[in-house]
Tab-separated table of C-alpha atoms and ligand atoms in Angstrom:
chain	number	residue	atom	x	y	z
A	1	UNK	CA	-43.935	-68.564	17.786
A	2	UNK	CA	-45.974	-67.611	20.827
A	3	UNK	CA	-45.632	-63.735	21.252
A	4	UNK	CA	-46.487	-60.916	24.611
A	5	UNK	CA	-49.229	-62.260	26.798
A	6	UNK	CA	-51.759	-59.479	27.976
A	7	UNK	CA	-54.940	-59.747	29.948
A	8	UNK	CA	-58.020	-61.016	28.407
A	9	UNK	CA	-59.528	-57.790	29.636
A	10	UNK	CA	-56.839	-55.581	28.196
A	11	UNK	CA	-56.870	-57.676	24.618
A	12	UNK	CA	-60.655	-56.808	24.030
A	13	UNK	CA	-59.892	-53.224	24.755
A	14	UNK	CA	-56.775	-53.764	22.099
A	15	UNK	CA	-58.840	-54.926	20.123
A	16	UNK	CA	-60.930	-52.070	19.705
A	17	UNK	CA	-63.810	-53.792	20.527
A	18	UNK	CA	-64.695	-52.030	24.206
A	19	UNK	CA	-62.704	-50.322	26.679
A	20	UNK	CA	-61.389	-52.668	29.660
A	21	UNK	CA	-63.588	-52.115	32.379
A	22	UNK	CA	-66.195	-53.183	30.171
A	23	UNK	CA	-64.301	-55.854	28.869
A	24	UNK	CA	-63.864	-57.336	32.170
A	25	UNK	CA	-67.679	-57.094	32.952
A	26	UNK	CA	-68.607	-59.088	29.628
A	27	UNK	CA	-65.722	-61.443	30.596
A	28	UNK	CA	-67.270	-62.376	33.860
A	29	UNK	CA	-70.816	-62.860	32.312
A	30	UNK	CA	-69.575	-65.806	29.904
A	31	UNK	CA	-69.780	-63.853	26.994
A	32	UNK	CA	-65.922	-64.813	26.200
A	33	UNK	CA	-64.258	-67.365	24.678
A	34	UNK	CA	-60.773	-68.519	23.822
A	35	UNK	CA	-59.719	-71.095	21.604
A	36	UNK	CA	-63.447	-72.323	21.859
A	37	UNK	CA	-63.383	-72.110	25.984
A	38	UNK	CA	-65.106	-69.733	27.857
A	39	UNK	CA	-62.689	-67.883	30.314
A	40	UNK	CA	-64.616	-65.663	33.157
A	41	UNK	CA	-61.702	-64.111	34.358
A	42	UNK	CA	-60.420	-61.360	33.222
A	43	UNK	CA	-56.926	-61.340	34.319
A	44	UNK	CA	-56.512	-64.999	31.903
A	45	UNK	CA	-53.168	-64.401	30.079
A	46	UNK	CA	-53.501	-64.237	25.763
A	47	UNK	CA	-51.635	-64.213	23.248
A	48	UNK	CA	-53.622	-61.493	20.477
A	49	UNK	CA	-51.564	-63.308	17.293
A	50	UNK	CA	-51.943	-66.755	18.373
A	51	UNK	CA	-55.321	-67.318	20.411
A	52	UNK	CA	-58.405	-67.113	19.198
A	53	UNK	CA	-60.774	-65.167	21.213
A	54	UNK	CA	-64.542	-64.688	20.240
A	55	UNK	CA	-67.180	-62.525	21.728
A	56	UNK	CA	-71.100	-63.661	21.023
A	57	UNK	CA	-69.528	-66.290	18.704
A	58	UNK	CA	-67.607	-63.323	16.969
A	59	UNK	CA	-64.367	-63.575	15.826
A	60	UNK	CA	-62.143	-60.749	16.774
A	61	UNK	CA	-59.894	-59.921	14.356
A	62	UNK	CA	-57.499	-56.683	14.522
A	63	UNK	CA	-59.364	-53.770	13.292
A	64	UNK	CA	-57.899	-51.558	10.520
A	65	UNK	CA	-55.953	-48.875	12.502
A	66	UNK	CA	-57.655	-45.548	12.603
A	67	UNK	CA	-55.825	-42.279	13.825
A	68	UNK	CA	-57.972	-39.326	14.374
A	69	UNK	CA	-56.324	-35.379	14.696
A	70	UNK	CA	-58.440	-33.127	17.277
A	71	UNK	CA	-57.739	-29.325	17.859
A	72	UNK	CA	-58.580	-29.159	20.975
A	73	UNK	CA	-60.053	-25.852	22.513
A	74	UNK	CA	-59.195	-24.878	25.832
A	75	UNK	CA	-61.582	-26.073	28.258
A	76	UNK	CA	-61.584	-30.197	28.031
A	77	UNK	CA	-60.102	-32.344	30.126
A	78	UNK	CA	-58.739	-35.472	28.188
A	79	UNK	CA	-60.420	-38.488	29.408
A	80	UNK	CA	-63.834	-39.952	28.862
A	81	UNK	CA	-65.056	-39.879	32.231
A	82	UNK	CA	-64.564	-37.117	34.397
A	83	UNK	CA	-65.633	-37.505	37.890
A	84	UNK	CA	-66.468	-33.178	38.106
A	85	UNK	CA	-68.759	-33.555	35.321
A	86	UNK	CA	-66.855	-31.508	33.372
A	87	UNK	CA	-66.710	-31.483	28.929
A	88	UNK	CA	-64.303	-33.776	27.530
A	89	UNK	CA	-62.388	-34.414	24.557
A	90	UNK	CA	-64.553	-37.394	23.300
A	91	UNK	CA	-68.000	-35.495	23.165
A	92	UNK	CA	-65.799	-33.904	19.855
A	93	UNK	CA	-65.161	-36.805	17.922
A	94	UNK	CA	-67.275	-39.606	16.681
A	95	UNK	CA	-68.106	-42.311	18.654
A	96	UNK	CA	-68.808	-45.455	16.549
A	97	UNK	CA	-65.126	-46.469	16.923
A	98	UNK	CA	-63.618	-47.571	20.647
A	99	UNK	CA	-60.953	-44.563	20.724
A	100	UNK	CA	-57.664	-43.837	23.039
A	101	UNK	CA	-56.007	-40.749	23.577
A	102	UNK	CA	-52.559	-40.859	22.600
A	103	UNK	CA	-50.966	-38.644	25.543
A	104	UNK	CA	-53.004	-35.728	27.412
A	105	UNK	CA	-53.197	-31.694	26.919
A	106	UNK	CA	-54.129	-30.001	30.013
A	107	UNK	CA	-57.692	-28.823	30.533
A	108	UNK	CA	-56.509	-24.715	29.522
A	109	UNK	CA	-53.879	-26.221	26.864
A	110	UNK	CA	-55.023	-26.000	23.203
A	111	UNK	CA	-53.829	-27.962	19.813
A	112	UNK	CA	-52.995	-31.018	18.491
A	113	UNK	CA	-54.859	-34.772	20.453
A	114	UNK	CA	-54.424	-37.878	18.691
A	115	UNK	CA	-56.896	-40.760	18.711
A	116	UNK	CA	-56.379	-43.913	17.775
A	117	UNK	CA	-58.114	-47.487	18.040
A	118	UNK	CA	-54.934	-49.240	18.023
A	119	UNK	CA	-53.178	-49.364	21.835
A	120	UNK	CA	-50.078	-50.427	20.012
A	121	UNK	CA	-49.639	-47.666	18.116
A	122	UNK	CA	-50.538	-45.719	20.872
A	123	UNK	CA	-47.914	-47.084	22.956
A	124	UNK	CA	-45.487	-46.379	20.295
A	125	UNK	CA	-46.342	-42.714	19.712
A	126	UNK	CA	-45.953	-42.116	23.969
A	127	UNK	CA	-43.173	-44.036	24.718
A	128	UNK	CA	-40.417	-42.000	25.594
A	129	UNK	CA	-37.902	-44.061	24.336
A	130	UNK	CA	-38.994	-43.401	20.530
A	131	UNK	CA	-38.289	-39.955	21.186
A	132	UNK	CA	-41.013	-38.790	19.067
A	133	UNK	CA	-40.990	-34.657	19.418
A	134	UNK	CA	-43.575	-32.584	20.361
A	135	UNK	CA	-43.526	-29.107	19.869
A	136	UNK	CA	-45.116	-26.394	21.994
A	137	UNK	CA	-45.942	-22.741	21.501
A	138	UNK	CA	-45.535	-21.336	24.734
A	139	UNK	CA	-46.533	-17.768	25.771
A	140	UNK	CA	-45.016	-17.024	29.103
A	141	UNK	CA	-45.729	-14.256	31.611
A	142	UNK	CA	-42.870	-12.002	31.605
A	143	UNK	CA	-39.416	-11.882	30.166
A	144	UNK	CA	-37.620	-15.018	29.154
A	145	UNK	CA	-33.797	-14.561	28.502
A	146	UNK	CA	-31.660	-16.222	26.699
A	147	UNK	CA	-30.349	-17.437	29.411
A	148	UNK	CA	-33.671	-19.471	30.504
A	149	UNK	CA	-33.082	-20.944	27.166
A	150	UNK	CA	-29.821	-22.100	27.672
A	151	UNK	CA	-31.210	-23.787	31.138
A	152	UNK	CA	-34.389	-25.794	29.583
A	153	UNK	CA	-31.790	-26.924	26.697
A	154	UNK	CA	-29.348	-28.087	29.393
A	155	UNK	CA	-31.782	-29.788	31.879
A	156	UNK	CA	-34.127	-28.209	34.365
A	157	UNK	CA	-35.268	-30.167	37.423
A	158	UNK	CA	-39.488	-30.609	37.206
A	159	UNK	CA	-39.751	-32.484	40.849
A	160	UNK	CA	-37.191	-34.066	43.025
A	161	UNK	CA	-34.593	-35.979	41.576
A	162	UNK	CA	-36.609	-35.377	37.672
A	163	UNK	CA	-34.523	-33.704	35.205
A	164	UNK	CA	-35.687	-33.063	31.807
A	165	UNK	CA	-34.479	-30.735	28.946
A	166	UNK	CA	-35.689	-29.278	26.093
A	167	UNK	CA	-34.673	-31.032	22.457
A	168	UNK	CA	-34.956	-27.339	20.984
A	169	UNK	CA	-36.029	-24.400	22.317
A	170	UNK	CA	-36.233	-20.261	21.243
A	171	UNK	CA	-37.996	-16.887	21.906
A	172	UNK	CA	-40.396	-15.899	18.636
A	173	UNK	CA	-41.456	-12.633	20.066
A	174	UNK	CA	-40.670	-10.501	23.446
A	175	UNK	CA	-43.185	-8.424	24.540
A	176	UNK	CA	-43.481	-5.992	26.992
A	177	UNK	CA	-44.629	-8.733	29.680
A	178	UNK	CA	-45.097	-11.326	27.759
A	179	UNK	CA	-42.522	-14.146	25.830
A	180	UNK	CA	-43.880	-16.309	23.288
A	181	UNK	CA	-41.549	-19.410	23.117
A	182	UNK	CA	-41.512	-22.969	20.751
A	183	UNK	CA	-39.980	-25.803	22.699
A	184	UNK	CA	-39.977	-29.421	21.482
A	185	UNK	CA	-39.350	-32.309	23.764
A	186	UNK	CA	-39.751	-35.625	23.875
A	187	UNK	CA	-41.199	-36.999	26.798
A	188	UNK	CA	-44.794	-36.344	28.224
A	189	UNK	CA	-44.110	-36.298	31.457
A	190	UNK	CA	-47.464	-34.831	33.639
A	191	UNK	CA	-47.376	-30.744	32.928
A	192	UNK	CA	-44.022	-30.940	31.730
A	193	UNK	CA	-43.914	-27.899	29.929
A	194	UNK	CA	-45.395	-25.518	32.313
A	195	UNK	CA	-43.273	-27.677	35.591
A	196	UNK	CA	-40.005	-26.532	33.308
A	197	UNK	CA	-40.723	-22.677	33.210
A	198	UNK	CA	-41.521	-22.870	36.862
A	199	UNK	CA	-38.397	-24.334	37.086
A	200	UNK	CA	-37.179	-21.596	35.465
A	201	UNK	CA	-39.155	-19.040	37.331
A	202	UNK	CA	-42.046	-18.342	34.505
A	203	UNK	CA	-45.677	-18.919	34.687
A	204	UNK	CA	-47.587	-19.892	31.468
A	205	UNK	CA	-50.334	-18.158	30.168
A	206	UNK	CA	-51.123	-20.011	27.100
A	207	UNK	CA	-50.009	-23.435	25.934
A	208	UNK	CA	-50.708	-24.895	22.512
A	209	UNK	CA	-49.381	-27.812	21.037
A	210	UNK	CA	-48.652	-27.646	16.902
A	211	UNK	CA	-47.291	-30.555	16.170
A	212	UNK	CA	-45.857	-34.261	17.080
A	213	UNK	CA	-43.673	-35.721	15.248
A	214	UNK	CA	-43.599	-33.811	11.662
A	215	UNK	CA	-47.093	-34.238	11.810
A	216	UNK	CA	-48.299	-30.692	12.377
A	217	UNK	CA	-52.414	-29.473	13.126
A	218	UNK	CA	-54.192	-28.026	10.611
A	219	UNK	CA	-57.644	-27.867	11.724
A	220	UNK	CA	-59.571	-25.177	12.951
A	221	UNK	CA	-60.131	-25.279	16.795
A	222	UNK	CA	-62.714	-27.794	17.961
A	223	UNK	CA	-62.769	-29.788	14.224
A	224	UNK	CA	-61.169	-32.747	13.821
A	225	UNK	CA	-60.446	-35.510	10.146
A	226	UNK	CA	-58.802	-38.967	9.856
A	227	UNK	CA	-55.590	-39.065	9.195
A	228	UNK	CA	-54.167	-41.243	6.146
A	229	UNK	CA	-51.436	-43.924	6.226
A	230	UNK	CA	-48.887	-41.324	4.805
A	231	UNK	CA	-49.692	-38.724	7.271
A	232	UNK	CA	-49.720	-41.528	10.237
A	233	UNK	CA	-45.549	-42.233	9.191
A	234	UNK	CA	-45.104	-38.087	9.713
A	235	UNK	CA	-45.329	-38.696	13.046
A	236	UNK	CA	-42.461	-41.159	13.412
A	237	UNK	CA	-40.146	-38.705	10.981
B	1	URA	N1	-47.091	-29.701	29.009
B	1	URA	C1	-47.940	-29.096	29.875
B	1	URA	O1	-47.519	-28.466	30.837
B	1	URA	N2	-49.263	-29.184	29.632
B	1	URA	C2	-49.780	-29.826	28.542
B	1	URA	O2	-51.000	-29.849	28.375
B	1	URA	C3	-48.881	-30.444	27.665
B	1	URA	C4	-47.534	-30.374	27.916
């Protein structure tokens, strides 16, 4: 039974064998072929179950999945190649595997990044649709009443016609002009958490995510470990 049809391009980077801009470039310089023909362009439609696709005369086969936990410390942006120069979230874990992010933390947000080498998996775990929660502990400038609660559990509205709520949400400590919060949601929409206490009227000071799924961090900040098969399922609880 033939199966979803993806780019050449976008297979190698599935893969786990490069990421697709690369891919494309080794496409176009013959190095790729599939079911024993070489293809140049990197648009050509495959099938990753059914065709066979070889690079240097390799075989690709689907690599065993590997899921990697980060803390991440305040002050990398999550991509691999920022255009300011600036540190990033893959000079802090190894680099002998072809790794995604699984969603993004902001460059001043803290906690828990996944990595994976599987784009399937990766789709699963940011796909709004699974719901998969992930929970944020939020310390806001100012005070943050119950009745803010009530609003980011009902729905707040995070740009025009964008309404998104909170799956749980409650103050752990008031302080004088502080509020330390933990909200879970689902989605991961673009700044989401700090775009629904400005809805709200807050600013926030510190962001740091513990967990996703019931898969919560452990590490200290900047270390990161492989997660096993058991652990991997924790985030779909
Ligand atoms: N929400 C935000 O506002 N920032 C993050 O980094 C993650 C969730």
């Amino acid at each position: 039974m033939p199966g979803e049809t993806i780019s050449l391009a976008r297979a190698l980077s599935k893969l786990g064998y490069c990421s697709r801009s690369r891919a494309a470039l080794y496409v176009k310089s013959g190095r790729v072929t599939v079911n024993g023909k070489i293809v140049k362009v990197p648009s050509w439609r495959v099938d990753v179950e059914q065709d066979e696709i070889e690079i240097d005369n390799r075989h690709l086969t689907k690599p065993t999945t590997v899921v990697i936990m980060l803390h991440k410390p305040r002050g990398y942006v999550t991509t691999s190649d920022d255009e300011l120069s600036r540190k990033t979230v893959y000079e802090l874990v190894p680099n002998d595997i072809h790794l995604f992010t699984v969603g993004r933390l902001d460059l001043d947000t803290t906690g828990l990044l996944l990595f994976t080498n599987n784009g399937e998996l990766q789709d699963k775990i940011t796909s709004p649709e699974k719901k998969i929660s992930k929970t944020y502990l939020v310390t806001a400038i100012g005070k943050v009443t119950q009745d803010h609660i009530e609003k980011l559990l009902r729905g707040v509205e995070i740009s025009e016609g964008v309404v998104v709520k909170a799956d749980e949400c409650e103050i752990m400590k008031s302080e004088f002009s502080k509020t330390h919060l933990r909200i879970k949601i689902h989605e991961g929409k673009n700044r989401q958490v700090k775009r629904m206490l400005a809805a709200v009227g807050r600013n926030v000071a510190e962001l740091h995510r513990s967990a996703i799924g019931k898969l919560e961090l452990d590490l200290p900040e900047g270390a990161w470990r492989k997660l096993s098969d058991d652990e991997i399922k924790l985030i779909f609880d």
